[in-house]
């Protein structure tokens, strides 16, 4: 693979620690949610960060496939929900739901774009076969 960009981040203290990027663009305190046994503090958590990244990446993939077909999109939105829970091997697994809003297009055409975006999105390709991803066209 010809790598076009690399991101660098560091974490200290695990889920109740701190994360930063080498360029200083991200500098967050982490808090373990109460539902996972933590204090539920004001910091973010890995699932929120993953949801934000996946939502942004998927929307860009949607814009990309629409551009390839000379379709102009306006007002699109991707809401990502990332869940975590125990798997059947004694570890943990993620589940993702992507709710995609594509106004101004017939439903069938919008669904085709969502399906194509899922095929090209790097996050979708990274988790395919490992994480359940549900797509919902709003």
mmCIF file of N, CA, C and O in Angstrom, residues 55 58 62 73-82 96-115 134-138:
data_model
loop_
_atom_site.group_PDB
_atom_site.id
_atom_site.type_symbol
_atom_site.label_atom_id
_atom_site.label_comp_id
_atom_site.label_asym_id
_atom_site.label_seq_id
_atom_site.Cartn_x
_atom_site.Cartn_y
_atom_site.Cartn_z
ATOM 1 N N UNK A 55 -17.674 8.447 11.582
ATOM 2 C CA UNK A 55 -18.704 9.303 10.977
ATOM 3 C C UNK A 55 -18.102 10.239 9.932
ATOM 4 O O UNK A 55 -18.626 10.375 8.825
ATOM 5 N N UNK A 58 -16.793 8.162 6.886
ATOM 6 C CA UNK A 58 -17.871 7.613 6.064
ATOM 7 C C UNK A 58 -18.546 8.712 5.252
ATOM 8 O O UNK A 58 -18.853 8.514 4.076
ATOM 9 N N UNK A 62 -18.899 8.973 1.214
ATOM 10 C CA UNK A 62 -20.170 9.242 0.534
ATOM 11 C C UNK A 62 -20.004 10.382 -0.471
ATOM 12 O O UNK A 62 -20.449 10.282 -1.622
ATOM 13 N N UNK A 73 -24.041 16.614 -3.522
ATOM 14 C CA UNK A 73 -24.746 16.373 -2.271
ATOM 15 C C UNK A 73 -24.713 17.631 -1.416
ATOM 16 O O UNK A 73 -23.697 18.318 -1.354
ATOM 17 N N UNK A 74 -25.818 17.896 -0.744
ATOM 18 C CA UNK A 74 -25.879 19.001 0.207
ATOM 19 C C UNK A 74 -26.666 18.537 1.419
ATOM 20 O O UNK A 74 -27.684 17.875 1.285
ATOM 21 N N UNK A 75 -26.156 18.880 2.588
ATOM 22 C CA UNK A 75 -26.879 18.567 3.811
ATOM 23 C C UNK A 75 -26.753 17.132 4.274
ATOM 24 O O UNK A 75 -27.564 16.684 5.082
ATOM 25 N N UNK A 76 -25.746 16.411 3.786
ATOM 26 C CA UNK A 76 -25.571 15.034 4.248
ATOM 27 C C UNK A 76 -25.093 15.036 5.693
ATOM 28 O O UNK A 76 -24.511 16.009 6.185
ATOM 29 N N UNK A 77 -25.342 13.940 6.369
ATOM 30 C CA UNK A 77 -24.925 13.788 7.764
ATOM 31 C C UNK A 77 -24.786 12.309 8.065
ATOM 32 O O UNK A 77 -25.573 11.486 7.580
ATOM 33 N N UNK A 78 -23.778 11.987 8.853
ATOM 34 C CA UNK A 78 -23.598 10.618 9.314
ATOM 35 C C UNK A 78 -23.522 10.642 10.832
ATOM 36 O O UNK A 78 -22.689 11.337 11.413
ATOM 37 N N UNK A 79 -24.422 9.926 11.474
ATOM 38 C CA UNK A 79 -24.422 9.761 12.925
ATOM 39 C C UNK A 79 -23.940 8.345 13.218
ATOM 40 O O UNK A 79 -24.574 7.373 12.800
ATOM 41 N N UNK A 80 -22.825 8.246 13.921
ATOM 42 C CA UNK A 80 -22.248 6.944 14.241
ATOM 43 C C UNK A 80 -22.484 6.629 15.705
ATOM 44 O O UNK A 80 -22.262 7.466 16.582
ATOM 45 N N UNK A 81 -22.925 5.415 15.956
ATOM 46 C CA UNK A 81 -23.067 4.897 17.311
ATOM 47 C C UNK A 81 -22.134 3.712 17.429
ATOM 48 O O UNK A 81 -22.192 2.790 16.607
ATOM 49 N N UNK A 82 -21.259 3.744 18.422
ATOM 50 C CA UNK A 82 -20.315 2.650 18.652
ATOM 51 C C UNK A 82 -20.617 2.060 20.016
ATOM 52 O O UNK A 82 -20.609 2.766 21.027
ATOM 53 N N UNK A 96 -21.249 -1.237 15.499
ATOM 54 C CA UNK A 96 -21.393 0.111 14.957
ATOM 55 C C UNK A 96 -22.722 0.232 14.223
ATOM 56 O O UNK A 96 -23.133 -0.684 13.513
ATOM 57 N N UNK A 97 -23.355 1.381 14.394
ATOM 58 C CA UNK A 97 -24.523 1.733 13.604
ATOM 59 C C UNK A 97 -24.232 3.075 12.958
ATOM 60 O O UNK A 97 -23.844 4.028 13.644
ATOM 61 N N UNK A 98 -24.371 3.151 11.649
ATOM 62 C CA UNK A 98 -24.205 4.397 10.910
ATOM 63 C C UNK A 98 -25.566 4.810 10.366
ATOM 64 O O UNK A 98 -26.144 4.114 9.525
ATOM 65 N N UNK A 99 -26.086 5.909 10.874
ATOM 66 C CA UNK A 99 -27.349 6.461 10.394
ATOM 67 C C UNK A 99 -26.988 7.600 9.440
ATOM 68 O O UNK A 99 -26.380 8.594 9.852
ATOM 69 N N UNK A 100 -27.347 7.434 8.167
ATOM 70 C CA UNK A 100 -26.893 8.343 7.120
ATOM 71 C C UNK A 100 -28.081 9.129 6.561
ATOM 72 O O UNK A 100 -29.091 8.545 6.168
ATOM 73 N N UNK A 101 -27.921 10.444 6.538
ATOM 74 C CA UNK A 101 -28.934 11.329 5.977
ATOM 75 C C UNK A 101 -28.430 11.852 4.636
ATOM 76 O O UNK A 101 -27.335 12.410 4.555
ATOM 77 N N UNK A 102 -29.212 11.607 3.585
ATOM 78 C CA UNK A 102 -28.862 12.067 2.233
ATOM 79 C C UNK A 102 -30.098 12.755 1.655
ATOM 80 O O UNK A 102 -30.892 12.138 0.952
ATOM 81 N N UNK A 103 -30.272 14.044 1.959
ATOM 82 C CA UNK A 103 -31.457 14.735 1.448
ATOM 83 C C UNK A 103 -31.348 15.044 -0.045
ATOM 84 O O UNK A 103 -30.252 15.132 -0.596
ATOM 85 N N UNK A 104 -32.511 15.165 -0.676
ATOM 86 C CA UNK A 104 -32.553 15.633 -2.055
ATOM 87 C C UNK A 104 -32.375 14.575 -3.122
ATOM 88 O O UNK A 104 -32.342 14.902 -4.304
ATOM 89 N N UNK A 105 -32.240 13.316 -2.731
ATOM 90 C CA UNK A 105 -32.111 12.242 -3.721
ATOM 91 C C UNK A 105 -33.217 11.224 -3.513
ATOM 92 O O UNK A 105 -33.658 11.007 -2.379
ATOM 93 N N UNK A 106 -33.639 10.561 -4.596
ATOM 94 C CA UNK A 106 -34.571 9.458 -4.420
ATOM 95 C C UNK A 106 -33.942 8.400 -3.505
ATOM 96 O O UNK A 106 -32.724 8.183 -3.528
ATOM 97 N N UNK A 107 -34.757 7.755 -2.691
ATOM 98 C CA UNK A 107 -34.273 6.800 -1.694
ATOM 99 C C UNK A 107 -33.395 5.717 -2.311
ATOM 100 O O UNK A 107 -32.351 5.369 -1.762
ATOM 101 N N UNK A 108 -33.779 5.187 -3.438
ATOM 102 C CA UNK A 108 -33.005 4.117 -4.077
ATOM 103 C C UNK A 108 -31.604 4.608 -4.477
ATOM 104 O O UNK A 108 -30.607 3.908 -4.280
ATOM 105 N N UNK A 109 -31.532 5.805 -5.006
ATOM 106 C CA UNK A 109 -30.242 6.372 -5.394
ATOM 107 C C UNK A 109 -29.384 6.667 -4.157
ATOM 108 O O UNK A 109 -28.173 6.402 -4.145
ATOM 109 N N UNK A 110 -30.003 7.200 -3.116
ATOM 110 C CA UNK A 110 -29.276 7.482 -1.879
ATOM 111 C C UNK A 110 -28.749 6.192 -1.263
ATOM 112 O O UNK A 110 -27.604 6.134 -0.801
ATOM 113 N N UNK A 111 -29.564 5.131 -1.264
ATOM 114 C CA UNK A 111 -29.127 3.847 -0.710
ATOM 115 C C UNK A 111 -27.955 3.280 -1.498
ATOM 116 O O UNK A 111 -27.014 2.733 -0.924
ATOM 117 N N UNK A 112 -27.983 3.435 -2.800
ATOM 118 C CA UNK A 112 -26.873 2.948 -3.629
ATOM 119 C C UNK A 112 -25.586 3.694 -3.277
ATOM 120 O O UNK A 112 -24.515 3.074 -3.186
ATOM 121 N N UNK A 113 -25.673 5.003 -3.048
ATOM 122 C CA UNK A 113 -24.491 5.773 -2.652
ATOM 123 C C UNK A 113 -23.967 5.331 -1.288
ATOM 124 O O UNK A 113 -22.756 5.204 -1.084
ATOM 125 N N UNK A 114 -24.874 5.079 -0.341
ATOM 126 C CA UNK A 114 -24.479 4.616 0.991
ATOM 127 C C UNK A 114 -23.763 3.274 0.888
ATOM 128 O O UNK A 114 -22.714 3.057 1.510
ATOM 129 N N UNK A 115 -24.314 2.369 0.081
ATOM 130 C CA UNK A 115 -23.688 1.052 -0.094
ATOM 131 C C UNK A 115 -22.308 1.175 -0.734
ATOM 132 O O UNK A 115 -21.360 0.487 -0.330
ATOM 133 N N UNK A 134 -24.125 -1.790 11.102
ATOM 134 C CA UNK A 134 -25.480 -1.655 10.555
ATOM 135 C C UNK A 134 -25.588 -0.296 9.886
ATOM 136 O O UNK A 134 -25.212 0.727 10.471
ATOM 137 N N UNK A 135 -26.081 -0.282 8.661
ATOM 138 C CA UNK A 135 -26.295 0.956 7.915
ATOM 139 C C UNK A 135 -27.772 1.286 7.912
ATOM 140 O O UNK A 135 -28.609 0.422 7.628
ATOM 141 N N UNK A 136 -28.083 2.536 8.215
ATOM 142 C CA UNK A 136 -29.473 2.991 8.197
ATOM 143 C C UNK A 136 -29.547 4.260 7.369
ATOM 144 O O UNK A 136 -28.862 5.235 7.678
ATOM 145 N N UNK A 137 -30.358 4.263 6.324
ATOM 146 C CA UNK A 137 -30.585 5.454 5.532
ATOM 147 C C UNK A 137 -31.786 6.179 6.127
ATOM 148 O O UNK A 137 -32.868 5.623 6.235
ATOM 149 N N UNK A 138 -31.544 7.417 6.501
ATOM 150 C CA UNK A 138 -32.630 8.222 7.083
ATOM 151 C C UNK A 138 -33.298 9.035 6.012
ATOM 152 O O UNK A 138 -32.759 9.397 5.033
#
